[in-house]
PDB file of C-alpha atoms in Angstrom:
ATOM      1  CA  MET D  30      15.469  14.676  -1.448  1.00 92.00           C
ATOM      2  CA  ILE D  31      13.582  15.642   2.055  1.00 95.00           C
ATOM      3  CA  ILE D  32       9.919  16.702   2.006  1.00 92.00           C
ATOM      4  CA  ASP D  33       8.058  17.352   5.251  1.00 88.00           C
ATOM      5  CA  ASP D  34      10.531  15.371   7.349  1.00 93.00           C
ATOM      6  CA  LYS D  35      10.427  12.412   4.726  1.00 97.00           C
ATOM      7  CA  SER D  36      13.370  11.046   2.788  1.00 97.00           C
ATOM      8  CA  ILE D  37      12.128  10.558  -0.818  1.00 97.00           C
ATOM      9  CA  PHE D  38      14.107   8.174  -3.113  1.00 98.00           C
ATOM     10  CA  LEU D  39      13.410   8.218  -6.909  1.00 97.00           C
ATOM     11  CA  TYR D  40      14.030   5.392  -9.496  1.00 98.00           C
ATOM     12  CA  GLY D  41      13.307   6.146 -13.068  1.00 96.00           C
ATOM     13  CA  GLU D  42      12.704   9.821 -12.630  1.00 94.00           C
ATOM     14  CA  THR D  43      13.722  10.400 -16.330  1.00 93.00           C
ATOM     15  CA  ASN D  44      10.978   8.002 -17.582  1.00 95.00           C
ATOM     16  CA  GLU D  45       8.900  10.818 -19.184  1.00 94.00           C
ATOM     17  CA  GLY D  46       5.194  10.215 -18.641  1.00 96.00           C
ATOM     18  CA  ALA D  47       5.611   6.885 -17.119  1.00 97.00           C
ATOM     19  CA  PRO D  48       3.284   5.617 -14.259  1.00 98.00           C
ATOM     20  CA  LEU D  49       4.150   6.694 -10.939  1.00 98.00           C
ATOM     21  CA  VAL D  50       4.269   4.329  -7.855  1.00 98.00           C
ATOM     22  CA  ILE D  51       4.259   5.609  -4.453  1.00 98.00           C
ATOM     23  CA  VAL D  52       5.498   3.245  -1.780  1.00 98.00           C
ATOM     24  CA  ASN D  53       5.657   4.104   2.100  1.00 98.00           C
ATOM     25  CA  THR D  54       8.112   2.505   4.192  1.00 97.00           C
ATOM     26  CA  PHE D  55       9.305   3.187   7.702  1.00 93.00           C
ATOM     27  CA  ASP D  56      13.133   2.862   6.820  1.00 94.00           C
ATOM     28  CA  GLY D  57      15.552   2.452   3.955  1.00 94.00           C
ATOM     29  CA  ASP D  58      15.517   3.190   0.152  1.00 96.00           C
ATOM     30  CA  GLU D  59      13.888   0.102  -1.223  1.00 97.00           C
ATOM     31  CA  HIS D  60      16.405  -0.453  -3.780  1.00 96.00           C
ATOM     32  CA  GLU D  61      15.961  -4.141  -3.584  1.00 97.00           C
ATOM     33  CA  LEU D  62      12.160  -3.687  -4.340  1.00 98.00           C
ATOM     34  CA  ASN D  63      13.163  -1.431  -7.393  1.00 98.00           C
ATOM     35  CA  GLU D  64      15.577  -4.106  -8.761  1.00 98.00           C
ATOM     36  CA  LEU D  65      13.113  -6.861  -8.345  1.00 98.00           C
ATOM     37  CA  LEU D  66      10.555  -4.677 -10.000  1.00 98.00           C
ATOM     38  CA  ALA D  67      12.789  -3.837 -13.056  1.00 97.00           C
ATOM     39  CA  ARG D  68      13.225  -7.720 -13.622  1.00 97.00           C
ATOM     40  CA  MET D  69       9.432  -8.357 -13.673  1.00 98.00           C
ATOM     41  CA  VAL D  70       8.226  -5.413 -15.941  1.00 97.00           C
ATOM     42  CA  ASP D  71       9.215  -4.446 -19.495  1.00 94.00           C
ATOM     43  CA  ILE D  72       7.676  -0.804 -19.465  1.00 95.00           C
ATOM     44  CA  PRO D  73       8.966   2.445 -18.124  1.00 97.00           C
ATOM     45  CA  TYR D  74       7.830   3.444 -14.450  1.00 98.00           C
ATOM     46  CA  THR D  75       8.778   5.710 -11.793  1.00 98.00           C
ATOM     47  CA  LEU D  76       9.118   4.502  -8.227  1.00 98.00           C
ATOM     48  CA  ALA D  77       8.989   6.964  -5.323  1.00 98.00           C
ATOM     49  CA  VAL D  78       9.867   5.561  -1.994  1.00 98.00           C
ATOM     50  CA  ILE D  79       8.811   7.609   0.938  1.00 98.00           C
ATOM     51  CA  SER D  80      11.042   6.681   3.983  1.00 98.00           C
ATOM     52  CA  ASP D  81      10.741   7.711   7.520  1.00 97.00           C
ATOM     53  CA  VAL D  82       6.899   7.231   7.866  1.00 98.00           C
ATOM     54  CA  ASN D  83       5.770   7.155  11.355  1.00 97.00           C
ATOM     55  CA  TRP D  84       4.521   3.710  10.922  1.00 97.00           C
ATOM     56  CA  ASN D  85       1.906   3.007  13.708  1.00 97.00           C
ATOM     57  CA  ASP D  86       0.662   6.607  13.309  1.00 98.00           C
ATOM     58  CA  GLU D  87       0.476   7.680   9.653  1.00 98.00           C
ATOM     59  CA  MET D  88      -0.333   4.273   8.131  1.00 98.00           C
ATOM     60  CA  THR D  89      -3.428   3.581  10.594  1.00 98.00           C
ATOM     61  CA  PRO D  90      -7.076   5.232  10.030  1.00 98.00           C
ATOM     62  CA  TRP D  91      -7.767   5.049  14.013  1.00 98.00           C
ATOM     63  CA  ASP D  92      -6.541   4.177  17.291  1.00 96.00           C
ATOM     64  CA  CYS D  93      -5.724   0.417  18.056  1.00 94.00           C
ATOM     65  CA  GLN D  94      -4.241  -0.711  21.264  1.00 90.00           C
ATOM     66  CA  PRO D  95      -1.165  -3.019  21.314  1.00 86.00           C
ATOM     67  CA  LEU D  96      -2.087  -6.413  20.512  1.00 81.00           C
ATOM     68  CA  PHE D  97       0.726  -8.298  21.893  1.00 79.00           C
ATOM     69  CA  LYS D  98       3.532  -7.844  24.580  1.00 80.00           C
ATOM     70  CA  GLY D  99       6.122  -5.318  23.239  1.00 82.00           C
ATOM     71  CA  ASP D 100       3.717  -3.984  20.682  1.00 85.00           C
ATOM     72  CA  LYS D 101       3.229  -0.240  20.249  1.00 90.00           C
ATOM     73  CA  PRO D 102      -0.179   1.422  19.874  1.00 95.00           C
ATOM     74  CA  CYS D 103      -1.409   2.484  16.540  1.00 96.00           C
ATOM     75  CA  THR D 104      -2.499   6.276  16.839  1.00 97.00           C
ATOM     76  CA  GLY D 105      -4.532   6.662  13.713  1.00 98.00           C
ATOM     77  CA  GLY D 106      -2.708   9.647  12.027  1.00 98.00           C
ATOM     78  CA  ALA D 107      -3.548   8.427   8.463  1.00 98.00           C
ATOM     79  CA  ASP D 108      -5.964  11.278   7.547  1.00 98.00           C
ATOM     80  CA  ASP D 109      -3.208  13.880   8.261  1.00 98.00           C
ATOM     81  CA  TYR D 110      -0.719  11.950   6.332  1.00 98.00           C
ATOM     82  CA  ILE D 111      -3.183  11.734   3.266  1.00 98.00           C
ATOM     83  CA  LYS D 112      -3.506  15.405   3.404  1.00 98.00           C
ATOM     84  CA  LYS D 113       0.336  15.680   3.547  1.00 98.00           C
ATOM     85  CA  LEU D 114       0.783  13.611   0.526  1.00 98.00           C
ATOM     86  CA  GLU D 115      -1.803  15.396  -1.378  1.00 97.00           C
ATOM     87  CA  ASP D 116      -0.695  19.032  -0.668  1.00 97.00           C
ATOM     88  CA  ASP D 117       3.053  18.611  -0.371  1.00 97.00           C
ATOM     89  CA  ILE D 118       4.763  15.332  -0.909  1.00 98.00           C
ATOM     90  CA  VAL D 119       3.350  14.003  -4.268  1.00 98.00           C
ATOM     91  CA  PRO D 120       3.168  17.577  -5.839  1.00 97.00           C
ATOM     92  CA  ALA D 121       6.988  17.875  -4.903  1.00 97.00           C
ATOM     93  CA  ILE D 122       7.637  14.296  -6.401  1.00 97.00           C
ATOM     94  CA  ILE D 123       5.826  15.313  -9.733  1.00 97.00           C
ATOM     95  CA  GLU D 124       7.779  18.552  -9.900  1.00 96.00           C
ATOM     96  CA  LYS D 125      11.032  16.387 -10.025  1.00 95.00           C
ATOM     97  CA  LEU D 126       9.861  14.481 -12.953  1.00 95.00           C
ATOM     98  CA  LYS D 127      10.297  15.217 -16.627  1.00 85.00           C
ATOM     99  CA  ALA D 128       6.542  15.162 -17.138  1.00 93.00           C
ATOM    100  CA  LYS D 129       3.263  14.428 -15.422  1.00 95.00           C
ATOM    101  CA  PRO D 130       2.873  10.820 -14.725  1.00 97.00           C
ATOM    102  CA  ALA D 131       0.421   8.872 -16.733  1.00 97.00           C
ATOM    103  CA  TYR D 132      -1.384   7.911 -13.546  1.00 98.00           C
ATOM    104  CA  ILE D 133      -0.437   7.226  -9.955  1.00 98.00           C
ATOM    105  CA  THR D 134      -0.448   3.899  -7.749  1.00 98.00           C
ATOM    106  CA  ILE D 135      -0.191   3.687  -4.018  1.00 98.00           C
ATOM    107  CA  ALA D 136       1.384   0.743  -2.808  1.00 98.00           C
ATOM    108  CA  GLY D 137       2.595  -0.665   0.522  1.00 98.00           C
ATOM    109  CA  TYR D 138       3.316  -3.719   2.702  1.00 98.00           C
ATOM    110  CA  SER D 139       1.556  -4.726   6.110  1.00 98.00           C
ATOM    111  CA  LEU D 140       0.222  -1.388   7.564  1.00 98.00           C
ATOM    112  CA  GLY D 141       1.526   0.269   4.288  1.00 98.00           C
ATOM    113  CA  GLY D 142      -0.982  -1.928   2.419  1.00 98.00           C
ATOM    114  CA  LEU D 143      -3.871  -1.016   4.887  1.00 98.00           C
ATOM    115  CA  PHE D 144      -3.143   2.528   4.251  1.00 98.00           C
ATOM    116  CA  ALA D 145      -3.127   2.015   0.489  1.00 98.00           C
ATOM    117  CA  ILE D 146      -6.627   0.870   0.539  1.00 98.00           C
ATOM    118  CA  TYR D 147      -7.780   3.309   3.173  1.00 98.00           C
ATOM    119  CA  SER D 148      -6.468   6.297   1.164  1.00 98.00           C
ATOM    120  CA  LEU D 149      -8.702   5.297  -1.764  1.00 98.00           C
ATOM    121  CA  TYR D 150     -11.661   6.748   0.611  1.00 98.00           C
ATOM    122  CA  HIS D 151     -10.005   9.958   1.277  1.00 98.00           C
ATOM    123  CA  THR D 152      -8.091  11.168  -1.945  1.00 98.00           C
ATOM    124  CA  ASN D 153      -8.824  10.871  -5.636  1.00 98.00           C
ATOM    125  CA  ILE D 154      -5.169  11.162  -6.689  1.00 98.00           C
ATOM    126  CA  PHE D 155      -4.452   7.497  -6.942  1.00 98.00           C
ATOM    127  CA  THR D 156      -5.721   5.375  -9.778  1.00 98.00           C
ATOM    128  CA  CYS D 157      -4.581   2.243  -8.562  1.00 98.00           C
ATOM    129  CA  ALA D 158      -3.606   0.385  -5.196  1.00 98.00           C
ATOM    130  CA  VAL D 159      -1.234  -2.484  -4.032  1.00 98.00           C
ATOM    131  CA  SER D 160      -1.840  -4.159  -0.682  1.00 98.00           C
ATOM    132  CA  ALA D 161       0.768  -6.723  -0.240  1.00 98.00           C
ATOM    133  CA  SER D 162       0.242  -8.739   2.959  1.00 98.00           C
ATOM    134  CA  GLY D 163      -1.977  -5.727   4.042  1.00 98.00           C
ATOM    135  CA  SER D 164      -3.022  -5.511   7.663  1.00 98.00           C
ATOM    136  CA  MET D 165      -6.665  -6.118   6.964  1.00 98.00           C
ATOM    137  CA  TRP D 166      -6.975  -7.580  10.497  1.00 97.00           C
ATOM    138  CA  PHE D 167      -6.972  -3.916  11.587  1.00 97.00           C
ATOM    139  CA  PRO D 168     -10.092  -3.719  14.097  1.00 97.00           C
ATOM    140  CA  ASP D 169     -13.246  -2.320  12.272  1.00 97.00           C
ATOM    141  CA  PHE D 170     -11.685  -1.857   8.873  1.00 98.00           C
ATOM    142  CA  VAL D 171     -13.858  -4.487   6.791  1.00 98.00           C
ATOM    143  CA  ASP D 172     -16.884  -2.691   8.123  1.00 98.00           C
ATOM    144  CA  TYR D 173     -15.589   0.628   7.396  1.00 98.00           C
ATOM    145  CA  ALA D 174     -14.511  -0.479   3.884  1.00 98.00           C
ATOM    146  CA  THR D 175     -17.803  -2.107   2.964  1.00 98.00           C
ATOM    147  CA  SER D 176     -19.934   0.811   4.496  1.00 98.00           C
ATOM    148  CA  TYR D 177     -18.340   3.958   2.977  1.00 98.00           C
ATOM    149  CA  ASN D 178     -18.002   5.334  -0.287  1.00 98.00           C
ATOM    150  CA  LEU D 179     -14.647   5.477  -2.039  1.00 98.00           C
ATOM    151  CA  ALA D 180     -13.386   9.000  -2.928  1.00 98.00           C
ATOM    152  CA  VAL D 181     -12.154   7.711  -6.257  1.00 91.00           C
ATOM    153  CA  MET D 182     -13.077   4.518  -8.134  1.00 96.00           C
ATOM    154  CA  PRO D 183      -9.711   2.855  -8.818  1.00 97.00           C
ATOM    155  CA  LYS D 184      -9.106   1.084 -12.067  1.00 97.00           C
ATOM    156  CA  ARG D 185      -7.216  -1.767 -10.259  1.00 98.00           C
ATOM    157  CA  ILE D 186      -6.374  -3.111  -6.956  1.00 98.00           C
ATOM    158  CA  TYR D 187      -3.873  -6.074  -5.902  1.00 98.00           C
ATOM    159  CA  PHE D 188      -4.186  -7.763  -2.636  1.00 98.00           C
ATOM    160  CA  SER D 189      -2.021 -10.670  -1.243  1.00 98.00           C
ATOM    161  CA  VAL D 190      -1.409 -12.372   1.901  1.00 98.00           C
ATOM    162  CA  GLY D 191       1.051 -15.354   2.961  1.00 97.00           C
ATOM    163  CA  ASP D 192      -0.562 -18.563   3.391  1.00 96.00           C
ATOM    164  CA  LYS D 193       0.736 -18.998   7.175  1.00 97.00           C
ATOM    165  CA  GLU D 194      -0.428 -15.433   8.243  1.00 96.00           C
ATOM    166  CA  ALA D 195      -3.601 -16.656   9.447  1.00 96.00           C
ATOM    167  CA  GLN D 196      -2.176 -19.344  11.435  1.00 95.00           C
ATOM    168  CA  THR D 197      -2.015 -17.599  14.744  1.00 93.00           C
ATOM    169  CA  LYS D 198      -3.474 -17.949  18.164  1.00 90.00           C
ATOM    170  CA  ASN D 199      -4.132 -14.209  18.224  1.00 91.00           C
ATOM    171  CA  ALA D 200      -7.969 -13.905  17.391  1.00 93.00           C
ATOM    172  CA  ILE D 201      -7.519 -10.524  15.602  1.00 94.00           C
ATOM    173  CA  PHE D 202      -4.419 -11.467  13.223  1.00 95.00           C
ATOM    174  CA  LYS D 203      -5.909 -14.751  12.320  1.00 95.00           C
ATOM    175  CA  THR D 204      -8.712 -12.849  10.412  1.00 97.00           C
ATOM    176  CA  VAL D 205      -6.276 -11.553   7.818  1.00 98.00           C
ATOM    177  CA  GLU D 206      -6.692 -13.857   5.117  1.00 98.00           C
ATOM    178  CA  ASP D 207     -10.573 -14.016   5.342  1.00 98.00           C
ATOM    179  CA  ASN D 208     -10.754 -10.348   5.646  1.00 98.00           C
ATOM    180  CA  THR D 209      -8.570  -9.770   2.581  1.00 98.00           C
ATOM    181  CA  ARG D 210     -10.433 -12.113   0.403  1.00 98.00           C
ATOM    182  CA  LEU D 211     -13.855 -10.502   1.570  1.00 98.00           C
ATOM    183  CA  LEU D 212     -12.525  -7.039   0.567  1.00 98.00           C
ATOM    184  CA  CYS D 213     -11.267  -8.339  -2.911  1.00 98.00           C
ATOM    185  CA  LYS D 214     -14.862  -9.740  -3.535  1.00 98.00           C
ATOM    186  CA  HIS D 215     -16.353  -6.384  -2.328  1.00 98.00           C
ATOM    187  CA  PHE D 216     -14.318  -4.181  -4.590  1.00 98.00           C
ATOM    188  CA  ALA D 217     -15.080  -6.746  -7.605  1.00 98.00           C
ATOM    189  CA  LYS D 218     -18.672  -6.322  -6.889  1.00 98.00           C
ATOM    190  CA  LEU D 219     -18.086  -2.589  -7.362  1.00 98.00           C
ATOM    191  CA  GLY D 220     -16.885  -3.291 -10.898  1.00 97.00           C
ATOM    192  CA  ILE D 221     -13.060  -2.655 -10.018  1.00 98.00           C
ATOM    193  CA  GLU D 222     -10.584  -5.032 -11.465  1.00 97.00           C
ATOM    194  CA  ASP D 223      -9.058  -6.694  -8.714  1.00 98.00           C
ATOM    195  CA  THR D 224      -6.943  -9.934  -7.628  1.00 98.00           C
ATOM    196  CA  PHE D 225      -5.955 -11.879  -4.782  1.00 98.00           C
ATOM    197  CA  GLU D 226      -2.835 -13.810  -4.548  1.00 98.00           C
ATOM    198  CA  LEU D 227      -1.820 -16.272  -1.832  1.00 97.00           C
ATOM    199  CA  ASN D 228       2.046 -16.362  -1.258  1.00 97.00           C
ATOM    200  CA  GLU D 229       4.068 -19.093   0.647  1.00 96.00           C
ATOM    201  CA  GLY D 230       5.132 -18.261   4.118  1.00 95.00           C
ATOM    202  CA  ASN D 231       4.300 -15.934   7.168  1.00 94.00           C
ATOM    203  CA  HIS D 232       4.006 -12.216   7.224  1.00 93.00           C
ATOM    204  CA  PHE D 233       7.787 -11.669   7.099  1.00 90.00           C
ATOM    205  CA  LYS D 234       8.799 -14.015   4.158  1.00 95.00           C
ATOM    206  CA  ASP D 235       9.724 -12.328   0.832  1.00 95.00           C
ATOM    207  CA  ALA D 236       8.310  -8.712   1.492  1.00 96.00           C
ATOM    208  CA  ASP D 237      10.143  -6.902  -1.256  1.00 97.00           C
ATOM    209  CA  LEU D 238       9.069  -9.732  -3.627  1.00 98.00           C
ATOM    210  CA  ARG D 239       5.375  -9.847  -2.720  1.00 98.00           C
ATOM    211  CA  LEU D 240       5.337  -5.983  -3.020  1.00 98.00           C
ATOM    212  CA  ALA D 241       7.200  -6.160  -6.490  1.00 98.00           C
ATOM    213  CA  LYS D 242       4.568  -8.836  -7.789  1.00 98.00           C
ATOM    214  CA  GLY D 243       1.702  -6.573  -6.709  1.00 98.00           C
ATOM    215  CA  ILE D 244       2.962  -3.633  -8.467  1.00 98.00           C
ATOM    216  CA  ALA D 245       4.132  -5.499 -11.628  1.00 98.00           C
ATOM    217  CA  TRP D 246       0.488  -7.005 -11.808  1.00 98.00           C
ATOM    218  CA  VAL D 247      -0.694  -3.178 -11.906  1.00 98.00           C
ATOM    219  CA  LEU D 248       1.865  -2.009 -14.183  1.00 98.00           C
ATOM    220  CA  GLN D 249       1.383  -4.716 -16.944  1.00 95.00           C
ATOM    221  CA  ARG D 250      -2.218  -4.113 -17.428  1.00 87.00           C
ATOM    222  CA  PRO D 251      -3.005  -1.066 -19.655  1.00 82.00           C
ATOM    223  CA  LEU D 252      -5.661   1.308 -18.469  1.00 83.00           C
TER     224      LEU D 252
END
């Protein structure tokens, strides 16, 4: 279905009252992610993949200039996109389901993982969050996350990063592992159940698998 210029792909929509997982992606239907997830968990769930996301705008909290040759600037449209999720997209998804979901998890990879954490400061519709290889290198994000109050106290947050992601000459990108670990400790101090997983490889290795592992970690722990 199409909602507000986004293509929405639903998996498990007949699983009445099951947890709903929202995943943002810039392209594709993430059917491989769903296949991996289905093999990892033994409970019903509904996966809603929101495709055609304007990645460097809607997944970023504020402006960020290009960080390498050929990179695109980030234009900080996350607040507007969160409102679109709240007002239009998520209600339309729930309307397609047989019953109200038990809870909603926001999950994402790379900038999508950054957005998943940022959204917790601006909406109360998400109970859990998954940031797989999230872009926690994003300038000033750690300071923001550790200084401002959450809009909702999530039940559970999953963080991961690849063990080679910080092995770069780029001074900003190389902070990703330290920043992710720092945020995990910060949320734990707030009393939130969270975890950090170090995966093998660089940022581009096993993206679907990493995201599926994070979602499975959330789903298999009863609230």
